[in-house]
Amino acid sequence: GGGSQGGDGGDGGDEPADALVLLTGRAAQAVPGFTVTDANRPELAALCRRLEGLPLALELAAARLRDMPAAELNKRLDDRYAILGNTETEDCAADPPWHQALRTAIGWSHELCTPAERLAWARLSVFAGTFDAESASRVLADERLPARQVPFLLNNLVRDSILQWVPTAAGERYRMLDTLRDYGAFWLRGLGEEGTLRRRHRDHYLARAQAADAAWIGPEQLTWYERTVADHPNLRAALDHCLTERDGHSALELAGALWFLWYACGFPHEGRHYLDRALALDTAPGPARAKALWTCGHTAINLGDTETSLRLAGVFRAGVAMEADESAVFAAAYLEGAALAVHGRPAQAAQALDAVPGTRPNTGRYDAAWFLLQATRAFVHVLTGQFVEALTVAEELCAECGRRGETWMRAWGDYLRALAALQLGRAAEAAAHARTALGGKRRLHDSVGMAMSLDVLACAYVACGHAEQAARILGIGEQIWHGLGTPQMGSPDLVAARAACEQQARRLLGSGSYETAFDTGYGTDLNAGITHALTPPDTPPPTSSAPPGPTG
């Protein structure tokens, strides 16, 4: 990859050493059998000076040594400088006003591309971050650029260092450096195609978000997670485009379809930002607005804003009252019940949850609603002291998730099993469930889920007598809560349980040792801290003492 930090090309000698190493190293990768000889060394050194040691410019030049010797490349550069020196030329006006050496290198790279490659370069500038070949084909292809050509064009642009090939957890992807993207975007505007390409980009990523939403509760969840996280910069770019163009309906559809990214994958602040703006932009009632209201409501719960989630639950319930969507009834009951439970009103939460039928709906836009409702039901049972009932509901939830090959809600089921087992005096069992929950939540980077799993794990450890481990785990969890802004989502029951856990750990350890262990956890790299928390303590647990935990 290249940066655009300037190099002075050495210390005034004839040979810019670092630049020459970079140029010849890249050339050896690009050109089979390339070597530095006494004959080509002066031309290569001249090329480095000409391009002022700029890494990106050198990388582009190295790719072109496949097509012509260094002497020819230097001559082309001289011609290009002459063109750039003449501000009357149309060609100069077409280039963004950058550092001349970099403009030159990019400009002649552009000239040496075929017309189809130049068009692809311009159109690819609408992508942010990385993208896959399927996305490139969907967004680029039309009668001017047939889909069958796109894979070849991508390969050619990688060969010429316009694109970088990036292997990721979500498969093979491509990236364009910002400087090259800016150049492509400049040409795209010149072609008058920017609006068309931005709309195609938006439509493609909306379709992908909707496909992920539809498949989320199921065996492909982890695949969709990897893909959505890889697509995140493009999803963000599509949302920004919708808001800039005041396309409220598309913004609502996209932000609502991405509920799982905001709520389940650790981006509640970003989700709230987009949802609030989309809801303000398009106030017309309908399914898109309803889904966005629901999504905003449970994102608000994550952020501890239960007042907003309760208000949105009422608006959502009224909005879907006349819809034929069976799952919307469950979605409304879940949102109201969860907001009430987290607000510290479990009896009212139970009423809201009990107002829906026990059977799972077959169809609808809220596939996750039944699972979320069951999880909330188990949580409310814990808050009202019905621990056996809580355990039963949590185990049923885990079993159904197992049948569906699902990870995220299964981890909530394990968390709830931990809460219930802890209250039933089975602290070691609770710790095992909490570690399982933490492992599941970590796979999806569910920040709230990880923090809550760490809290119940600490409660279980202190009940087992592992006070130092409990203190350290409270410190690890505190890192996540600090980032979210409202510890324990503001739930009075969860706040009290955590306070009781800390108090018991301090009593067992003494305040000084507690602070040391807590600070160790708080200061640990989060990933390493979670790995530590997933490892069972070595010592056999002593006899259990009374568990701290949320009780009615």
mmCIF file with all atom_site columns, N, CA and C in Angstrom, residues 443-505:
data_model
loop_
_atom_site.group_PDB
_atom_site.id
_atom_site.type_symbol
_atom_site.label_atom_id
_atom_site.label_alt_id
_atom_site.label_comp_id
_atom_site.label_asym_id
_atom_site.label_entity_id
_atom_site.label_seq_id
_atom_site.pdbx_PDB_ins_code
_atom_site.Cartn_x
_atom_site.Cartn_y
_atom_site.Cartn_z
_atom_site.occupancy
_atom_site.B_iso_or_equiv
_atom_site.pdbx_formal_charge
_atom_site.auth_seq_id
_atom_site.auth_comp_id
_atom_site.auth_asym_id
_atom_site.auth_atom_id
_atom_site.pdbx_PDB_model_num
ATOM 1   N N  . ARG A 1 443 ? -18.381 -13.693 19.835 1.00 0.00 ? 443 ARG A N  1
ATOM 2   C CA . ARG A 1 443 ? -18.317 -14.036 18.403 1.00 0.00 ? 443 ARG A CA 1
ATOM 3   C C  . ARG A 1 443 ? -18.990 -12.975 17.542 1.00 0.00 ? 443 ARG A C  1
ATOM 4   N N  . LEU A 1 444 ? -19.964 -12.273 18.116 1.00 0.00 ? 444 LEU A N  1
ATOM 5   C CA . LEU A 1 444 ? -20.696 -11.242 17.375 1.00 0.00 ? 444 LEU A CA 1
ATOM 6   C C  . LEU A 1 444 ? -20.369 -9.832  17.868 1.00 0.00 ? 444 LEU A C  1
ATOM 7   N N  . HIS A 1 445 ? -19.405 -9.732  18.772 1.00 0.00 ? 445 HIS A N  1
ATOM 8   C CA . HIS A 1 445 ? -19.030 -8.448  19.354 1.00 0.00 ? 445 HIS A CA 1
ATOM 9   C C  . HIS A 1 445 ? -20.247 -7.716  19.924 1.00 0.00 ? 445 HIS A C  1
ATOM 10  N N  . ASP A 1 446 ? -21.143 -8.456  20.578 1.00 0.00 ? 446 ASP A N  1
ATOM 11  C CA . ASP A 1 446 ? -22.318 -7.863  21.226 1.00 0.00 ? 446 ASP A CA 1
ATOM 12  C C  . ASP A 1 446 ? -21.856 -7.224  22.536 1.00 0.00 ? 446 ASP A C  1
ATOM 13  N N  . SER A 1 447 ? -21.637 -5.913  22.513 1.00 0.00 ? 447 SER A N  1
ATOM 14  C CA . SER A 1 447 ? -21.006 -5.245  23.658 1.00 0.00 ? 447 SER A CA 1
ATOM 15  C C  . SER A 1 447 ? -21.858 -5.345  24.920 1.00 0.00 ? 447 SER A C  1
ATOM 16  N N  . VAL A 1 448 ? -23.166 -5.076  24.809 1.00 0.00 ? 448 VAL A N  1
ATOM 17  C CA . VAL A 1 448 ? -24.042 -5.176  25.986 1.00 0.00 ? 448 VAL A CA 1
ATOM 18  C C  . VAL A 1 448 ? -24.082 -6.615  26.488 1.00 0.00 ? 448 VAL A C  1
ATOM 19  N N  . GLY A 1 449 ? -24.196 -7.566  25.571 1.00 0.00 ? 449 GLY A N  1
ATOM 20  C CA . GLY A 1 449 ? -24.229 -8.979  25.959 1.00 0.00 ? 449 GLY A CA 1
ATOM 21  C C  . GLY A 1 449 ? -22.958 -9.421  26.658 1.00 0.00 ? 449 GLY A C  1
ATOM 22  N N  . MET A 1 450 ? -21.803 -8.949  26.165 1.00 0.00 ? 450 MET A N  1
ATOM 23  C CA . MET A 1 450 ? -20.533 -9.298  26.812 1.00 0.00 ? 450 MET A CA 1
ATOM 24  C C  . MET A 1 450 ? -20.462 -8.691  28.214 1.00 0.00 ? 450 MET A C  1
ATOM 25  N N  . ALA A 1 451 ? -20.855 -7.424  28.342 1.00 0.00 ? 451 ALA A N  1
ATOM 26  C CA . ALA A 1 451 ? -20.782 -6.750  29.643 1.00 0.00 ? 451 ALA A CA 1
ATOM 27  C C  . ALA A 1 451 ? -21.708 -7.419  30.657 1.00 0.00 ? 451 ALA A C  1
ATOM 28  N N  . MET A 1 452 ? -22.921 -7.777  30.237 1.00 0.00 ? 452 MET A N  1
ATOM 29  C CA . MET A 1 452 ? -23.866 -8.428  31.155 1.00 0.00 ? 452 MET A CA 1
ATOM 30  C C  . MET A 1 452 ? -23.387 -9.829  31.533 1.00 0.00 ? 452 MET A C  1
ATOM 31  N N  . SER A 1 453 ? -22.795 -10.542 30.581 1.00 0.00 ? 453 SER A N  1
ATOM 32  C CA . SER A 1 453 ? -22.261 -11.883 30.870 1.00 0.00 ? 453 SER A CA 1
ATOM 33  C C  . SER A 1 453 ? -21.102 -11.797 31.861 1.00 0.00 ? 453 SER A C  1
ATOM 34  N N  . LEU A 1 454 ? -20.252 -10.787 31.712 1.00 0.00 ? 454 LEU A N  1
ATOM 35  C CA . LEU A 1 454 ? -19.140 -10.591 32.653 1.00 0.00 ? 454 LEU A CA 1
ATOM 36  C C  . LEU A 1 454 ? -19.667 -10.274 34.052 1.00 0.00 ? 454 LEU A C  1
ATOM 37  N N  . ASP A 1 455 ? -20.725 -9.460  34.133 1.00 0.00 ? 455 ASP A N  1
ATOM 38  C CA . ASP A 1 455 ? -21.304 -9.128  35.446 1.00 0.00 ? 455 ASP A CA 1
ATOM 39  C C  . ASP A 1 455 ? -21.822 -10.371 36.165 1.00 0.00 ? 455 ASP A C  1
ATOM 40  N N  . VAL A 1 456 ? -22.570 -11.218 35.451 1.00 0.00 ? 456 VAL A N  1
ATOM 41  C CA . VAL A 1 456 ? -23.125 -12.404 36.124 1.00 0.00 ? 456 VAL A CA 1
ATOM 42  C C  . VAL A 1 456 ? -22.019 -13.416 36.424 1.00 0.00 ? 456 VAL A C  1
ATOM 43  N N  . LEU A 1 457 ? -20.986 -13.449 35.578 1.00 0.00 ? 457 LEU A N  1
ATOM 44  C CA . LEU A 1 457 ? -19.844 -14.334 35.845 1.00 0.00 ? 457 LEU A CA 1
ATOM 45  C C  . LEU A 1 457 ? -19.138 -13.904 37.136 1.00 0.00 ? 457 LEU A C  1
ATOM 46  N N  . ALA A 1 458 ? -18.961 -12.600 37.314 1.00 0.00 ? 458 ALA A N  1
ATOM 47  C CA . ALA A 1 458 ? -18.339 -12.092 38.543 1.00 0.00 ? 458 ALA A CA 1
ATOM 48  C C  . ALA A 1 458 ? -19.187 -12.447 39.762 1.00 0.00 ? 458 ALA A C  1
ATOM 49  N N  . CYS A 1 459 ? -20.513 -12.295 39.639 1.00 0.00 ? 459 CYS A N  1
ATOM 50  C CA . CYS A 1 459 ? -21.415 -12.667 40.746 1.00 0.00 ? 459 CYS A CA 1
ATOM 51  C C  . CYS A 1 459 ? -21.272 -14.151 41.089 1.00 0.00 ? 459 CYS A C  1
ATOM 52  N N  . ALA A 1 460 ? -21.177 -14.992 40.058 1.00 0.00 ? 460 ALA A N  1
ATOM 53  C CA . ALA A 1 460 ? -21.042 -16.439 40.287 1.00 0.00 ? 460 ALA A CA 1
ATOM 54  C C  . ALA A 1 460 ? -19.706 -16.751 40.956 1.00 0.00 ? 460 ALA A C  1
ATOM 55  N N  . TYR A 1 461 ? -18.632 -16.081 40.515 1.00 0.00 ? 461 TYR A N  1
ATOM 56  C CA . TYR A 1 461 ? -17.313 -16.348 41.097 1.00 0.00 ? 461 TYR A CA 1
ATOM 57  C C  . TYR A 1 461 ? -17.248 -15.921 42.556 1.00 0.00 ? 461 TYR A C  1
ATOM 58  N N  . VAL A 1 462 ? -17.829 -14.775 42.868 1.00 0.00 ? 462 VAL A N  1
ATOM 59  C CA . VAL A 1 462 ? -17.772 -14.324 44.260 1.00 0.00 ? 462 VAL A CA 1
ATOM 60  C C  . VAL A 1 462 ? -18.595 -15.265 45.141 1.00 0.00 ? 462 VAL A C  1
ATOM 61  N N  . ALA A 1 463 ? -19.684 -15.802 44.588 1.00 0.00 ? 463 ALA A N  1
ATOM 62  C CA . ALA A 1 463 ? -20.488 -16.781 45.334 1.00 0.00 ? 463 ALA A CA 1
ATOM 63  C C  . ALA A 1 463 ? -19.723 -18.082 45.541 1.00 0.00 ? 463 ALA A C  1
ATOM 64  N N  . CYS A 1 464 ? -18.808 -18.388 44.622 1.00 0.00 ? 464 CYS A N  1
ATOM 65  C CA . CYS A 1 464 ? -17.957 -19.587 44.746 1.00 0.00 ? 464 CYS A CA 1
ATOM 66  C C  . CYS A 1 464 ? -16.725 -19.323 45.627 1.00 0.00 ? 464 CYS A C  1
ATOM 67  N N  . GLY A 1 465 ? -16.524 -18.068 46.025 1.00 0.00 ? 465 GLY A N  1
ATOM 68  C CA . GLY A 1 465 ? -15.345 -17.735 46.816 1.00 0.00 ? 465 GLY A CA 1
ATOM 69  C C  . GLY A 1 465 ? -14.149 -17.285 45.999 1.00 0.00 ? 465 GLY A C  1
ATOM 70  N N  . HIS A 1 466 ? -14.292 -17.176 44.683 1.00 0.00 ? 466 HIS A N  1
ATOM 71  C CA . HIS A 1 466 ? -13.187 -16.701 43.824 1.00 0.00 ? 466 HIS A CA 1
ATOM 72  C C  . HIS A 1 466 ? -13.236 -15.174 43.745 1.00 0.00 ? 466 HIS A C  1
ATOM 73  N N  . ALA A 1 467 ? -12.986 -14.523 44.876 1.00 0.00 ? 467 ALA A N  1
ATOM 74  C CA . ALA A 1 467 ? -13.211 -13.075 44.951 1.00 0.00 ? 467 ALA A CA 1
ATOM 75  C C  . ALA A 1 467 ? -12.238 -12.278 44.087 1.00 0.00 ? 467 ALA A C  1
ATOM 76  N N  . GLU A 1 468 ? -10.979 -12.701 44.028 1.00 0.00 ? 468 GLU A N  1
ATOM 77  C CA . GLU A 1 468 ? -10.000 -11.954 43.231 1.00 0.00 ? 468 GLU A CA 1
ATOM 78  C C  . GLU A 1 468 ? -10.354 -12.018 41.742 1.00 0.00 ? 468 GLU A C  1
ATOM 79  N N  . GLN A 1 469 ? -10.737 -13.223 41.299 1.00 0.00 ? 469 GLN A N  1
ATOM 80  C CA . GLN A 1 469 ? -11.159 -13.398 39.901 1.00 0.00 ? 469 GLN A CA 1
ATOM 81  C C  . GLN A 1 469 ? -12.402 -12.544 39.624 1.00 0.00 ? 469 GLN A C  1
ATOM 82  N N  . ALA A 1 470 ? -13.334 -12.516 40.576 1.00 0.00 ? 470 ALA A N  1
ATOM 83  C CA . ALA A 1 470 ? -14.559 -11.720 40.418 1.00 0.00 ? 470 ALA A CA 1
ATOM 84  C C  . ALA A 1 470 ? -14.222 -10.238 40.258 1.00 0.00 ? 470 ALA A C  1
ATOM 85  N N  . ALA A 1 471 ? -13.307 -9.739  41.096 1.00 0.00 ? 471 ALA A N  1
ATOM 86  C CA . ALA A 1 471 ? -12.932 -8.317  41.034 1.00 0.00 ? 471 ALA A CA 1
ATOM 87  C C  . ALA A 1 471 ? -12.302 -7.980  39.682 1.00 0.00 ? 471 ALA A C  1
ATOM 88  N N  . ARG A 1 472 ? -11.444 -8.865  39.218 1.00 0.00 ? 472 ARG A N  1
ATOM 89  C CA . ARG A 1 472 ? -10.781 -8.633  37.930 1.00 0.00 ? 472 ARG A CA 1
ATOM 90  C C  . ARG A 1 472 ? -11.815 -8.613  36.797 1.00 0.00 ? 472 ARG A C  1
ATOM 91  N N  . ILE A 1 473 ? -12.775 -9.520  36.857 1.00 0.00 ? 473 ILE A N  1
ATOM 92  C CA . ILE A 1 473 ? -13.807 -9.598  35.809 1.00 0.00 ? 473 ILE A CA 1
ATOM 93  C C  . ILE A 1 473 ? -14.721 -8.369  35.850 1.00 0.00 ? 473 ILE A C  1
ATOM 94  N N  . LEU A 1 474 ? -15.012 -7.863  37.053 1.00 0.00 ? 474 LEU A N  1
ATOM 95  C CA . LEU A 1 474 ? -15.782 -6.614  37.138 1.00 0.00 ? 474 LEU A CA 1
ATOM 96  C C  . LEU A 1 474 ? -15.022 -5.474  36.448 1.00 0.00 ? 474 LEU A C  1
ATOM 97  N N  . GLY A 1 475 ? -13.697 -5.465  36.581 1.00 0.00 ? 475 GLY A N  1
ATOM 98  C CA . GLY A 1 475 ? -12.881 -4.447  35.908 1.00 0.00 ? 475 GLY A CA 1
ATOM 99  C C  . GLY A 1 475 ? -12.934 -4.572  34.397 1.00 0.00 ? 475 GLY A C  1
ATOM 100 N N  . ILE A 1 476 ? -12.892 -5.817  33.908 1.00 0.00 ? 476 ILE A N  1
ATOM 101 C CA . ILE A 1 476 ? -12.977 -6.049  32.452 1.00 0.00 ? 476 ILE A CA 1
ATOM 102 C C  . ILE A 1 476 ? -14.331 -5.555  31.933 1.00 0.00 ? 476 ILE A C  1
ATOM 103 N N  . GLY A 1 477 ? -15.397 -5.916  32.646 1.00 0.00 ? 477 GLY A N  1
ATOM 104 C CA . GLY A 1 477 ? -16.744 -5.493  32.243 1.00 0.00 ? 477 GLY A CA 1
ATOM 105 C C  . GLY A 1 477 ? -16.915 -3.988  32.280 1.00 0.00 ? 477 GLY A C  1
ATOM 106 N N  . GLU A 1 478 ? -16.274 -3.353  33.258 1.00 0.00 ? 478 GLU A N  1
ATOM 107 C CA . GLU A 1 478 ? -16.401 -1.895  33.408 1.00 0.00 ? 478 GLU A CA 1
ATOM 108 C C  . GLU A 1 478 ? -15.887 -1.161  32.165 1.00 0.00 ? 478 GLU A C  1
ATOM 109 N N  . GLN A 1 479 ? -14.874 -1.720  31.512 1.00 0.00 ? 479 GLN A N  1
ATOM 110 C CA . GLN A 1 479 ? -14.377 -1.120  30.256 1.00 0.00 ? 479 GLN A CA 1
ATOM 111 C C  . GLN A 1 479 ? -15.510 -0.990  29.242 1.00 0.00 ? 479 GLN A C  1
ATOM 112 N N  . ILE A 1 480 ? -16.298 -2.064  29.103 1.00 0.00 ? 480 ILE A N  1
ATOM 113 C CA . ILE A 1 480 ? -17.379 -2.065  28.099 1.00 0.00 ? 480 ILE A CA 1
ATOM 114 C C  . ILE A 1 480 ? -18.486 -1.108  28.520 1.00 0.00 ? 480 ILE A C  1
ATOM 115 N N  . TRP A 1 481 ? -18.886 -1.179  29.801 1.00 0.00 ? 481 TRP A N  1
ATOM 116 C CA . TRP A 1 481 ? -19.957 -0.289  30.271 1.00 0.00 ? 481 TRP A CA 1
ATOM 117 C C  . TRP A 1 481 ? -19.547 1.174   30.107 1.00 0.00 ? 481 TRP A C  1
ATOM 118 N N  . HIS A 1 482 ? -18.283 1.462   30.352 1.00 0.00 ? 482 HIS A N  1
ATOM 119 C CA . HIS A 1 482 ? -17.797 2.841   30.217 1.00 0.00 ? 482 HIS A CA 1
ATOM 120 C C  . HIS A 1 482 ? -17.994 3.332   28.773 1.00 0.00 ? 482 HIS A C  1
ATOM 121 N N  . GLY A 1 483 ? -17.699 2.458   27.808 1.00 0.00 ? 483 GLY A N  1
ATOM 122 C CA . GLY A 1 483 ? -17.875 2.818   26.399 1.00 0.00 ? 483 GLY A CA 1
ATOM 123 C C  . GLY A 1 483 ? -19.339 3.001   26.017 1.00 0.00 ? 483 GLY A C  1
ATOM 124 N N  . LEU A 1 484 ? -20.224 2.231   26.649 1.00 0.00 ? 484 LEU A N  1
ATOM 125 C CA . LEU A 1 484 ? -21.654 2.335   26.340 1.00 0.00 ? 484 LEU A CA 1
ATOM 126 C C  . LEU A 1 484 ? -22.273 3.578   26.979 1.00 0.00 ? 484 LEU A C  1
ATOM 127 N N  . GLY A 1 485 ? -21.740 3.973   28.134 1.00 0.00 ? 485 GLY A N  1
ATOM 128 C CA . GLY A 1 485 ? -22.198 5.222   28.749 1.00 0.00 ? 485 GLY A CA 1
ATOM 129 C C  . GLY A 1 485 ? -23.123 5.054   29.934 1.00 0.00 ? 485 GLY A C  1
ATOM 130 N N  . THR A 1 486 ? -23.954 4.008   29.957 1.00 0.00 ? 486 THR A N  1
ATOM 131 C CA . THR A 1 486 ? -24.867 3.797   31.088 1.00 0.00 ? 486 THR A CA 1
ATOM 132 C C  . THR A 1 486 ? -24.663 2.392   31.631 1.00 0.00 ? 486 THR A C  1
ATOM 133 N N  . PRO A 1 487 ? -23.922 2.256   32.751 1.00 0.00 ? 487 PRO A N  1
ATOM 134 C CA . PRO A 1 487 ? -23.663 0.917   33.297 1.00 0.00 ? 487 PRO A CA 1
ATOM 135 C C  . PRO A 1 487 ? -24.956 0.162   33.595 1.00 0.00 ? 487 PRO A C  1
ATOM 136 N N  . GLN A 1 488 ? -24.949 -1.137  33.262 1.00 0.00 ? 488 GLN A N  1
ATOM 137 C CA . GLN A 1 488 ? -26.091 -2.031  33.489 1.00 0.00 ? 488 GLN A CA 1
ATOM 138 C C  . GLN A 1 488 ? -27.376 -1.476  32.844 1.00 0.00 ? 488 GLN A C  1
ATOM 139 N N  . MET A 1 489 ? -27.224 -0.665  31.791 1.00 0.00 ? 489 MET A N  1
ATOM 140 C CA . MET A 1 489 ? -28.347 -0.057  31.056 1.00 0.00 ? 489 MET A CA 1
ATOM 141 C C  . MET A 1 489 ? -29.239 0.768   31.981 1.00 0.00 ? 489 MET A C  1
ATOM 142 N N  . GLY A 1 490 ? -28.733 1.085   33.179 1.00 0.00 ? 490 GLY A N  1
ATOM 143 C CA . GLY A 1 490 ? -29.528 1.840   34.145 1.00 0.00 ? 490 GLY A CA 1
ATOM 144 C C  . GLY A 1 490 ? -30.545 0.991   34.887 1.00 0.00 ? 490 GLY A C  1
ATOM 145 N N  . SER A 1 491 ? -30.533 -0.335  34.689 1.00 0.00 ? 491 SER A N  1
ATOM 146 C CA . SER A 1 491 ? -31.494 -1.215  35.375 1.00 0.00 ? 491 SER A CA 1
ATOM 147 C C  . SER A 1 491 ? -31.212 -1.212  36.875 1.00 0.00 ? 491 SER A C  1
ATOM 148 N N  . PRO A 1 492 ? -32.184 -0.789  37.710 1.00 0.00 ? 492 PRO A N  1
ATOM 149 C CA . PRO A 1 492 ? -31.920 -0.765  39.156 1.00 0.00 ? 492 PRO A CA 1
ATOM 150 C C  . PRO A 1 492 ? -31.568 -2.147  39.706 1.00 0.00 ? 492 PRO A C  1
ATOM 151 N N  . ASP A 1 493 ? -32.178 -3.192  39.149 1.00 0.00 ? 493 ASP A N  1
ATOM 152 C CA . ASP A 1 493 ? -31.915 -4.557  39.627 1.00 0.00 ? 493 ASP A CA 1
ATOM 153 C C  . ASP A 1 493 ? -30.489 -4.993  39.292 1.00 0.00 ? 493 ASP A C  1
ATOM 154 N N  . LEU A 1 494 ? -30.053 -4.708  38.063 1.00 0.00 ? 494 LEU A N  1
ATOM 155 C CA . LEU A 1 494 ? -28.702 -5.109  37.651 1.00 0.00 ? 494 LEU A CA 1
ATOM 156 C C  . LEU A 1 494 ? -27.636 -4.258  38.344 1.00 0.00 ? 494 LEU A C  1
ATOM 157 N N  . VAL A 1 495 ? -27.942 -2.976  38.556 1.00 0.00 ? 495 VAL A N  1
ATOM 158 C CA . VAL A 1 495 ? -27.015 -2.099  39.286 1.00 0.00 ? 495 VAL A CA 1
ATOM 159 C C  . VAL A 1 495 ? -26.837 -2.609  40.718 1.00 0.00 ? 495 VAL A C  1
ATOM 160 N N  . ALA A 1 496 ? -27.961 -2.988  41.362 1.00 0.00 ? 496 ALA A N  1
ATOM 161 C CA . ALA A 1 496 ? -27.901 -3.491  42.746 1.00 0.00 ? 496 ALA A CA 1
ATOM 162 C C  . ALA A 1 496 ? -27.126 -4.805  42.816 1.00 0.00 ? 496 ALA A C  1
ATOM 163 N N  . ALA A 1 497 ? -27.328 -5.685  41.830 1.00 0.00 ? 497 ALA A N  1
ATOM 164 C CA . ALA A 1 497 ? -26.622 -6.976  41.818 1.00 0.00 ? 497 ALA A CA 1
ATOM 165 C C  . ALA A 1 497 ? -25.117 -6.761  41.686 1.00 0.00 ? 497 ALA A C  1
ATOM 166 N N  . ARG A 1 498 ? -24.737 -5.825  40.830 1.00 0.00 ? 498 ARG A N  1
ATOM 167 C CA . ARG A 1 498 ? -23.311 -5.564  40.654 1.00 0.00 ? 498 ARG A CA 1
ATOM 168 C C  . ARG A 1 498 ? -22.707 -4.952  41.915 1.00 0.00 ? 498 ARG A C  1
ATOM 169 N N  . ALA A 1 499 ? -23.459 -4.048  42.555 1.00 0.00 ? 499 ALA A N  1
ATOM 170 C CA . ALA A 1 499 ? -22.976 -3.426  43.798 1.00 0.00 ? 499 ALA A CA 1
ATOM 171 C C  . ALA A 1 499 ? -22.799 -4.477  44.896 1.00 0.00 ? 499 ALA A C  1
ATOM 172 N N  . ALA A 1 500 ? -23.751 -5.419  44.983 1.00 0.00 ? 500 ALA A N  1
ATOM 173 C CA . ALA A 1 500 ? -23.660 -6.489  45.991 1.00 0.00 ? 500 ALA A CA 1
ATOM 174 C C  . ALA A 1 500 ? -22.452 -7.383  45.721 1.00 0.00 ? 500 ALA A C  1
ATOM 175 N N  . CYS A 1 501 ? -22.195 -7.651  44.449 1.00 0.00 ? 501 CYS A N  1
ATOM 176 C CA . CYS A 1 501 ? -21.044 -8.472  44.056 1.00 0.00 ? 501 CYS A CA 1
ATOM 177 C C  . CYS A 1 501 ? -19.746 -7.784  44.479 1.00 0.00 ? 501 CYS A C  1
ATOM 178 N N  . GLU A 1 502 ? -19.660 -6.489  44.193 1.00 0.00 ? 502 GLU A N  1
ATOM 179 C CA . GLU A 1 502 ? -18.455 -5.734  44.566 1.00 0.00 ? 502 GLU A CA 1
ATOM 180 C C  . GLU A 1 502 ? -18.266 -5.716  46.080 1.00 0.00 ? 502 GLU A C  1
ATOM 181 N N  . GLN A 1 503 ? -19.360 -5.479  46.793 1.00 0.00 ? 503 GLN A N  1
ATOM 182 C CA . GLN A 1 503 ? -19.307 -5.412  48.265 1.00 0.00 ? 503 GLN A CA 1
ATOM 183 C C  . GLN A 1 503 ? -18.792 -6.731  48.851 1.00 0.00 ? 503 GLN A C  1
ATOM 184 N N  . GLN A 1 504 ? -19.312 -7.840  48.322 1.00 0.00 ? 504 GLN A N  1
ATOM 185 C CA . GLN A 1 504 ? -18.912 -9.162  48.826 1.00 0.00 ? 504 GLN A CA 1
ATOM 186 C C  . GLN A 1 504 ? -17.441 -9.448  48.498 1.00 0.00 ? 504 GLN A C  1
ATOM 187 N N  . ALA A 1 505 ? -17.018 -9.066  47.280 1.00 0.00 ? 505 ALA A N  1
ATOM 188 C CA . ALA A 1 505 ? -15.618 -9.275  46.891 1.00 0.00 ? 505 ALA A CA 1
ATOM 189 C C  . ALA A 1 505 ? -14.687 -8.436  47.769 1.00 0.00 ? 505 ALA A C  1
#
